[in-house]
């Protein structure tokens, strides 16, 4: 008979072991087994197949909307409703006068504001607010102006033009 000789492999050092997707293992208990229904009483899920006895939810084809409570007044209808959301709300992109003062152009319009990076979309509404001040006379075209902003632009000798959509 041949004698079996065992070849010893060199031990890897634990500290120098590389961790990557190739050697990751799922932790114990991460994957739960499937619940097999209607496979006899010894399975623990036989007879009524975990649906209980009688009633709507035990029947085939049962499907109800989310939050259905079996005819009882649902929790979502018991909760108090607060606030108001207007369907006519206008969302403005805000630009302050201090930002406009840095621009050396005589006419400031949505295309220029987009090019300078002060707004993200020229098709959306733009509102000029009065934070800061402006010294040079400019023509500013926007969809809305605050009272202070329009006064500051006029005081500097400029024009605040309202763009109609």
Coordinates of N, CA and C in Angstrom, one line a residue:
X1 N 0.8 -1.2 0.0 CA 0.0 0.0 0.0 C 0.9 1.3 0.0
X2 N 0.3 2.2 -0.6 CA 1.0 3.5 -0.7 C 0.7 4.3 0.6
X3 N 1.7 5.0 1.1 CA 1.4 5.8 2.2 C 1.1 7.2 1.7
X4 N 0.1 7.8 2.4 CA -0.3 9.1 2.0 C 0.6 10.1 2.7
X5 N 1.1 11.0 1.9 CA 1.9 12.1 2.4 C 1.1 13.4 2.3
X6 N 1.1 14.1 3.3 CA 0.3 15.3 3.3 C 1.3 16.5 3.0
X7 N 0.9 17.3 2.1 CA 1.7 18.5 1.8 C 1.1 19.6 2.6
X8 N 2.0 20.3 3.3 CA 1.6 21.4 4.1 C 1.6 22.7 3.3
X9 N 0.5 23.4 3.4 CA 0.4 24.6 2.7 C 0.9 25.7 3.6
X10 N 1.5 26.8 3.1 CA 2.0 27.9 3.9 C 0.7 28.6 4.5
X11 N 0.8 29.0 5.7 CA -0.3 29.7 6.4 C -0.3 31.2 5.9
X12 N -1.4 31.7 5.7 CA -1.6 33.1 5.3 C -1.7 33.9 6.6
X13 N -1.1 35.1 6.5 CA -1.2 36.0 7.7 C -2.6 36.7 7.7
X14 N -3.2 36.7 8.8 CA -4.5 37.3 8.9 C -4.5 38.8 8.6
X15 N -3.5 39.4 9.1 CA -3.4 40.9 8.9 C -3.2 41.3 7.5
X16 N -2.6 40.5 6.7 CA -2.3 40.8 5.3 C -3.3 40.3 4.3
X17 N -4.4 39.7 4.8 CA -5.5 39.2 3.9 C -6.2 40.3 3.2
X18 N -6.4 40.1 1.9 CA -7.1 41.1 1.1 C -8.5 40.9 1.2
X19 N -9.3 41.9 1.4 CA -10.8 41.8 1.4 C -11.3 42.4 0.1
X20 N -12.1 41.6 -0.6 CA -12.7 42.1 -1.9 C -14.0 41.4 -2.1
X21 N -14.7 41.7 -3.2 CA -15.9 41.0 -3.6 C -15.8 39.5 -3.8
X22 N -14.6 39.1 -4.2 CA -14.3 37.7 -4.5 C -14.3 36.8 -3.3
X23 N -14.1 37.4 -2.1 CA -14.0 36.5 -0.9 C -15.0 36.9 0.2
X24 N -16.0 37.7 -0.1 CA -17.0 38.1 0.9 C -18.0 37.0 1.1
X25 N -18.4 36.7 2.3 CA -19.4 35.7 2.5 C -20.6 36.4 3.3
X26 N -21.8 35.9 3.0 CA -23.0 36.4 3.6 C -23.0 35.9 5.1
X27 N -23.4 36.7 6.0 CA -23.4 36.3 7.4 C -24.5 35.3 7.7
X28 N -24.3 34.5 8.7 CA -25.2 33.4 9.0 C -26.6 34.0 9.4
X29 N -27.6 33.5 8.8 CA -29.0 33.9 9.1 C -29.4 35.1 8.2
X30 N -28.6 35.4 7.2 CA -28.9 36.5 6.3 C -30.0 36.1 5.3
X31 N -30.1 34.9 4.9 CA -31.1 34.4 4.0 C -32.1 33.5 4.7
X32 N -33.3 33.9 4.8 CA -34.3 33.1 5.5 C -34.9 32.1 4.5
X33 N -35.2 30.9 5.0 CA -35.8 29.9 4.1 C -37.3 30.3 3.7
X34 N -37.7 29.8 2.6 CA -39.0 30.1 2.1 C -40.1 29.4 2.9
X35 N -41.3 30.0 3.1 CA -42.4 29.4 3.8 C -43.2 28.6 2.8
X36 N -43.2 27.3 2.9 CA -44.0 26.5 1.9 C -45.4 26.3 2.5
X37 N -46.4 26.7 1.8 CA -47.8 26.7 2.3 C -48.6 25.5 1.7
X38 N -49.5 25.0 2.5 CA -50.4 24.0 2.0 C -49.7 22.7 1.7
X39 N -48.8 22.3 2.6 CA -48.1 21.0 2.3 C -48.3 20.0 3.5
X40 N -49.5 20.0 4.0 CA -49.9 19.1 5.1 C -49.7 19.7 6.5
X41 N -50.4 19.0 7.4 CA -50.4 19.6 8.8 C -49.1 19.4 9.5
X42 N -48.2 18.5 9.1 CA -46.9 18.3 9.7 C -46.0 19.4 9.4
X43 N -46.2 20.2 8.3 CA -45.3 21.3 7.9 C -45.5 22.5 8.8
X44 N -46.7 22.5 9.5 CA -47.0 23.7 10.3 C -47.7 24.8 9.5
X45 N -47.7 24.6 8.2 CA -48.4 25.6 7.4 C -49.5 24.9 6.5
X46 N -50.1 23.9 7.0 CA -51.1 23.2 6.2 C -52.5 23.7 6.5
X47 N -53.5 23.0 6.1 CA -54.9 23.3 6.3 C -55.3 24.7 5.8
X48 N -55.2 25.7 6.7 CA -55.6 27.0 6.2 C -54.5 27.8 5.6
X49 N -53.3 27.2 5.6 CA -52.1 27.8 5.0 C -51.8 29.2 5.5
X50 N -51.8 29.4 6.8 CA -51.5 30.6 7.6 C -52.5 31.8 7.3
X51 N -53.7 31.5 6.7 CA -54.6 32.6 6.4 C -55.7 32.7 7.5
X52 N -55.7 31.8 8.5 CA -56.8 31.9 9.5 C -58.0 31.2 8.9
X53 N -59.1 31.3 9.6 CA -60.3 30.6 9.2 C -61.4 31.7 8.8
X54 N -62.1 31.5 7.7 CA -63.2 32.3 7.2 C -62.7 33.8 7.0
X55 N -63.6 34.6 6.5 CA -63.4 36.0 6.3 C -62.8 36.3 4.9
X56 N -62.8 37.6 4.6 CA -62.3 38.1 3.3 C -60.9 37.7 3.0
X57 N -60.0 37.8 4.0 CA -58.6 37.6 3.8 C -58.2 36.2 3.6
X58 N -59.1 35.3 3.9 CA -58.8 33.8 3.7 C -59.2 33.3 2.3
X59 N -59.9 34.1 1.6 CA -60.4 33.7 0.3 C -59.4 33.9 -0.8
X60 N -59.5 33.2 -1.9 CA -58.7 33.4 -3.1 C -59.0 34.7 -3.7
X61 N -58.1 35.4 -4.4 CA -58.3 36.6 -5.1 C -58.5 37.8 -4.2
X62 N -58.1 37.7 -2.9 CA -58.2 38.8 -2.0 C -57.2 39.9 -2.4
X63 N -57.6 41.1 -2.5 CA -56.7 42.2 -2.8 C -57.4 43.5 -2.3
X64 N -56.7 44.2 -1.4 CA -57.3 45.4 -0.9 C -56.3 46.5 -1.0
X65 N -56.7 47.7 -0.9 CA -55.8 48.9 -1.0 C -55.0 49.0 0.2
X66 N -53.9 49.7 0.1 CA -52.9 49.9 1.1 C -53.6 50.7 2.3
X67 N -53.5 50.2 3.5 CA -54.1 50.8 4.6 C -55.5 50.3 4.9
X68 N -56.0 49.3 4.2 CA -57.3 48.7 4.4 C -57.4 48.0 5.8
X69 N -58.4 48.3 6.5 CA -58.5 47.7 7.9 C -59.8 46.9 8.1
X70 N -60.2 46.3 7.0 CA -61.4 45.4 7.2 C -62.7 46.1 7.5
X71 N -62.9 47.2 6.9 CA -64.2 47.9 7.2 C -64.1 48.9 8.3
X72 N -63.2 48.7 9.2 CA -62.9 49.7 10.3 C -62.4 51.0 9.7
X73 N -62.7 52.1 10.3 CA -62.3 53.4 9.8 C -60.8 53.5 9.8
X74 N -60.1 53.6 8.6 CA -58.7 53.5 8.6 C -57.9 54.6 9.3
X75 N -56.8 54.3 9.8 CA -56.0 55.3 10.5 C -55.7 56.6 9.8
X76 N -55.5 56.5 8.5 CA -55.2 57.7 7.7 C -56.4 58.6 7.7
X77 N -57.6 58.1 7.8 CA -58.8 59.0 7.8 C -59.0 59.6 9.2
X78 N -58.4 59.0 10.2 CA -58.5 59.5 11.6 C -57.5 60.6 11.9
X79 N -56.4 60.6 11.1 CA -55.3 61.6 11.4 C -55.8 63.0 11.0
X80 N -55.5 64.0 11.8 CA -55.8 65.4 11.5 C -55.1 65.9 10.3
X81 N -55.7 66.6 9.5 CA -55.1 67.2 8.3 C -54.7 68.7 8.7
X82 N -53.5 69.0 8.3 CA -53.0 70.4 8.6 C -52.4 71.0 7.4
X83 N -52.5 72.3 7.3 CA -51.8 73.1 6.2 C -52.6 73.2 5.0
X84 N -52.0 73.9 4.0 CA -52.6 74.1 2.7 C -51.6 74.2 1.6
X85 N -51.8 73.5 0.5 CA -50.8 73.6 -0.6 C -51.6 74.2 -1.8
X86 N -51.2 75.4 -2.2 CA -51.9 76.1 -3.3 C -51.4 75.5 -4.6
X87 N -52.4 75.2 -5.5 CA -52.1 74.7 -6.8 C -51.6 75.8 -7.8
X88 N -51.7 77.1 -7.3 CA -51.3 78.2 -8.1 C -50.0 78.8 -7.7
X89 N -49.2 78.1 -6.8 CA -48.0 78.5 -6.3 C -47.0 78.7 -7.4
X90 N -46.2 79.8 -7.3 CA -45.2 80.1 -8.3 C -43.8 79.9 -7.6
X91 N -42.9 79.1 -8.3 CA -41.6 78.8 -7.8 C -40.6 79.7 -8.5
X92 N -39.9 80.6 -7.8 CA -39.0 81.5 -8.4 C -37.5 81.1 -8.1
X93 N -36.7 81.4 -9.1 CA -35.2 81.3 -8.9 C -34.8 82.7 -8.3
X94 N -34.1 82.7 -7.2 CA -33.8 84.0 -6.5 C -32.4 84.5 -6.9
X95 N -32.3 85.8 -7.3 CA -31.0 86.4 -7.5 C -31.0 87.7 -6.7
X96 N -30.0 88.0 -6.0 CA -29.8 89.2 -5.2 C -29.1 90.3 -5.9
X97 N -29.3 91.5 -5.5 CA -28.6 92.7 -6.1 C -27.1 92.6 -6.0
X98 N -26.6 92.0 -4.9 CA -25.2 91.9 -4.7 C -24.5 91.0 -5.8
X99 N -25.3 90.1 -6.3 CA -24.8 89.2 -7.4 C -24.9 90.0 -8.7
X100 N -25.9 90.8 -8.9 CA -26.0 91.6 -10.2 C -24.9 92.7 -10.2
X101 N -24.5 93.2 -9.1 CA -23.4 94.2 -9.0 C -22.1 93.7 -9.6
X102 N -21.9 92.4 -9.5 CA -20.6 91.8 -10.0 C -20.6 91.7 -11.6
X103 N -21.8 91.7 -12.2 CA -21.9 91.6 -13.7 C -21.6 93.0 -14.3
X104 N -20.7 93.1 -15.3 CA -20.3 94.4 -15.9 C -21.1 94.7 -17.2
X105 N -22.2 94.0 -17.4 CA -23.0 94.2 -18.7 C -24.0 95.3 -18.4
X106 N -24.5 95.9 -19.5 CA -25.5 97.0 -19.3 C -27.0 96.4 -19.3
X107 N -27.2 95.3 -20.0 CA -28.5 94.6 -20.0 C -28.3 93.2 -19.4
X108 N -29.1 93.0 -18.3 CA -29.0 91.7 -17.7 C -30.3 91.0 -17.9
X109 N -30.3 89.8 -18.6 CA -31.5 89.0 -18.9 C -31.3 87.6 -18.5
X110 N -32.3 86.7 -18.6 CA -32.2 85.4 -18.2 C -31.0 84.6 -18.8
X111 N -30.7 84.8 -20.1 CA -29.6 84.1 -20.8 C -28.3 84.5 -20.1
X112 N -28.1 85.7 -19.8 CA -26.9 86.2 -19.2 C -26.7 85.6 -17.8
X113 N -27.8 85.6 -17.0 CA -27.8 85.0 -15.7 C -27.5 83.6 -15.7
X114 N -28.0 82.8 -16.7 CA -27.7 81.4 -16.9 C -26.2 81.2 -17.2
X115 N -25.7 82.1 -18.1 CA -24.3 82.0 -18.5 C -23.3 82.3 -17.3
X116 N -23.7 83.2 -16.4 CA -22.9 83.5 -15.2 C -23.1 82.5 -14.1
X117 N -24.1 81.6 -14.2 CA -24.3 80.6 -13.2 C -25.1 81.0 -12.0
X118 N -25.8 82.1 -12.2 CA -26.7 82.6 -11.1 C -28.0 81.9 -11.0
X119 N -28.5 81.4 -12.1 CA -29.7 80.6 -12.2 C -29.4 79.2 -12.9
X120 N -30.3 78.3 -12.7 CA -30.1 76.9 -13.3 C -30.9 76.7 -14.5
X121 N -32.0 77.4 -14.7 CA -32.9 77.2 -15.9 C -33.5 78.5 -16.3
X122 N -33.3 78.9 -17.6 CA -33.8 80.2 -18.0 C -35.3 80.2 -18.3
X123 N -35.9 79.0 -18.4 CA -37.3 78.9 -18.7 C -38.1 79.1 -17.4
X124 N -37.5 78.9 -16.2 CA -38.3 79.0 -15.0 C -38.3 80.5 -14.6
X125 N -39.2 80.8 -13.7 CA -39.4 82.2 -13.2 C -38.2 82.7 -12.4
X126 N -37.9 84.0 -12.6 CA -36.7 84.6 -11.9 C -37.3 85.8 -11.1
X127 N -36.8 85.9 -9.8 CA -37.1 87.1 -9.0 C -35.9 87.7 -8.5
X128 N -35.8 89.0 -8.6 CA -34.7 89.8 -8.1 C -35.0 90.4 -6.7
X129 N -34.2 90.0 -5.7 CA -34.4 90.5 -4.4 C -33.4 91.6 -4.0
X130 N -33.7 92.4 -3.0 CA -32.9 93.6 -2.7 C -31.8 93.5 -1.7
X131 N -31.2 92.3 -1.5 CA -30.1 92.2 -0.6 C -28.8 92.7 -1.3
X132 N -28.1 93.6 -0.7 CA -26.9 94.2 -1.3 C -27.3 95.5 -2.0
X133 N -26.4 96.1 -2.8 CA -26.7 97.3 -3.5 C -26.1 97.2 -4.9
X134 N -26.5 98.1 -5.7 CA -26.0 98.2 -7.1 C -25.7 99.6 -7.4
X135 N -24.5 99.9 -8.0 CA -24.1 101.2 -8.2 C -24.2 101.7 -9.7
X136 N -23.9 100.8 -10.6 CA -24.0 101.1 -12.1 C -25.4 101.0 -12.6
X137 N -25.7 101.9 -13.6 CA -27.1 101.8 -14.2 C -27.2 100.6 -15.2
X138 N -28.1 99.7 -14.9 CA -28.3 98.6 -15.7 C -29.8 98.3 -16.0
X139 N -30.1 97.7 -17.1 CA -31.4 97.2 -17.4 C -31.5 95.8 -17.0
X140 N -32.4 95.5 -16.1 CA -32.6 94.1 -15.5 C -33.9 93.6 -16.0
X141 N -33.9 92.4 -16.7 CA -35.1 91.8 -17.1 C -35.3 90.5 -16.3
X142 N -36.5 90.5 -15.6 CA -36.8 89.3 -14.8 C -38.3 89.3 -14.7
X143 N -38.8 88.2 -14.1 CA -40.3 88.0 -14.0 C -40.9 88.7 -12.8
X144 N -40.1 88.9 -11.8 CA -40.6 89.7 -10.6 C -39.4 90.4 -9.9
X145 N -39.8 91.5 -9.2 CA -38.8 92.2 -8.4 C -39.4 92.5 -7.1
X146 N -38.6 92.5 -6.0 CA -39.0 92.9 -4.7 C -39.1 94.5 -4.8
X147 N -39.8 95.1 -3.8 CA -40.0 96.5 -3.8 C -38.6 97.2 -3.6
X148 N -37.8 96.7 -2.7 CA -36.5 97.3 -2.4 C -35.6 97.1 -3.6
X149 N -35.6 96.0 -4.3 CA -34.7 95.8 -5.5 C -35.1 96.7 -6.6
X150 N -36.4 96.9 -6.9 CA -36.7 97.8 -8.0 C -36.4 99.3 -7.6
X151 N -36.5 99.7 -6.3 CA -36.1 101.0 -5.9 C -34.6 101.2 -6.1
X152 N -33.8 100.2 -5.7 CA -32.3 100.3 -5.8 C -31.9 100.4 -7.2
X153 N -32.5 99.7 -8.1 CA -32.1 99.7 -9.5 C -32.5 101.1 -10.1
X154 N -33.6 101.6 -9.8 CA -34.0 102.9 -10.3 C -33.2 104.1 -9.7
X155 N -32.8 103.9 -8.4 CA -31.9 104.9 -7.7 C -30.5 105.0 -8.4
X156 N -30.1 103.8 -8.9 CA -28.8 103.8 -9.6 C -28.9 104.2 -11.0
X157 N -30.1 104.5 -11.5 CA -30.3 105.0 -12.9 C -30.6 103.9 -13.9
X158 N -30.9 102.8 -13.4 CA -31.3 101.6 -14.2 C -32.8 101.4 -14.4
X159 N -33.1 100.4 -15.1 CA -34.5 100.0 -15.4 C -34.8 98.6 -15.0
X160 N -35.9 98.4 -14.3 CA -36.4 97.0 -13.9 C -37.5 96.6 -14.8
X161 N -37.2 95.8 -15.8 CA -38.2 95.3 -16.8 C -38.8 94.0 -16.3
X162 N -40.2 94.0 -16.3 CA -40.8 92.7 -15.9 C -41.1 91.9 -17.2
X163 N -40.7 90.7 -17.2 CA -41.0 89.8 -18.3 C -42.3 89.1 -18.1
X164 N -43.2 89.1 -19.0 CA -44.5 88.5 -18.9 C -44.4 87.1 -19.5
X165 N -44.9 86.1 -18.8 CA -44.9 84.7 -19.3 C -46.1 84.4 -20.1

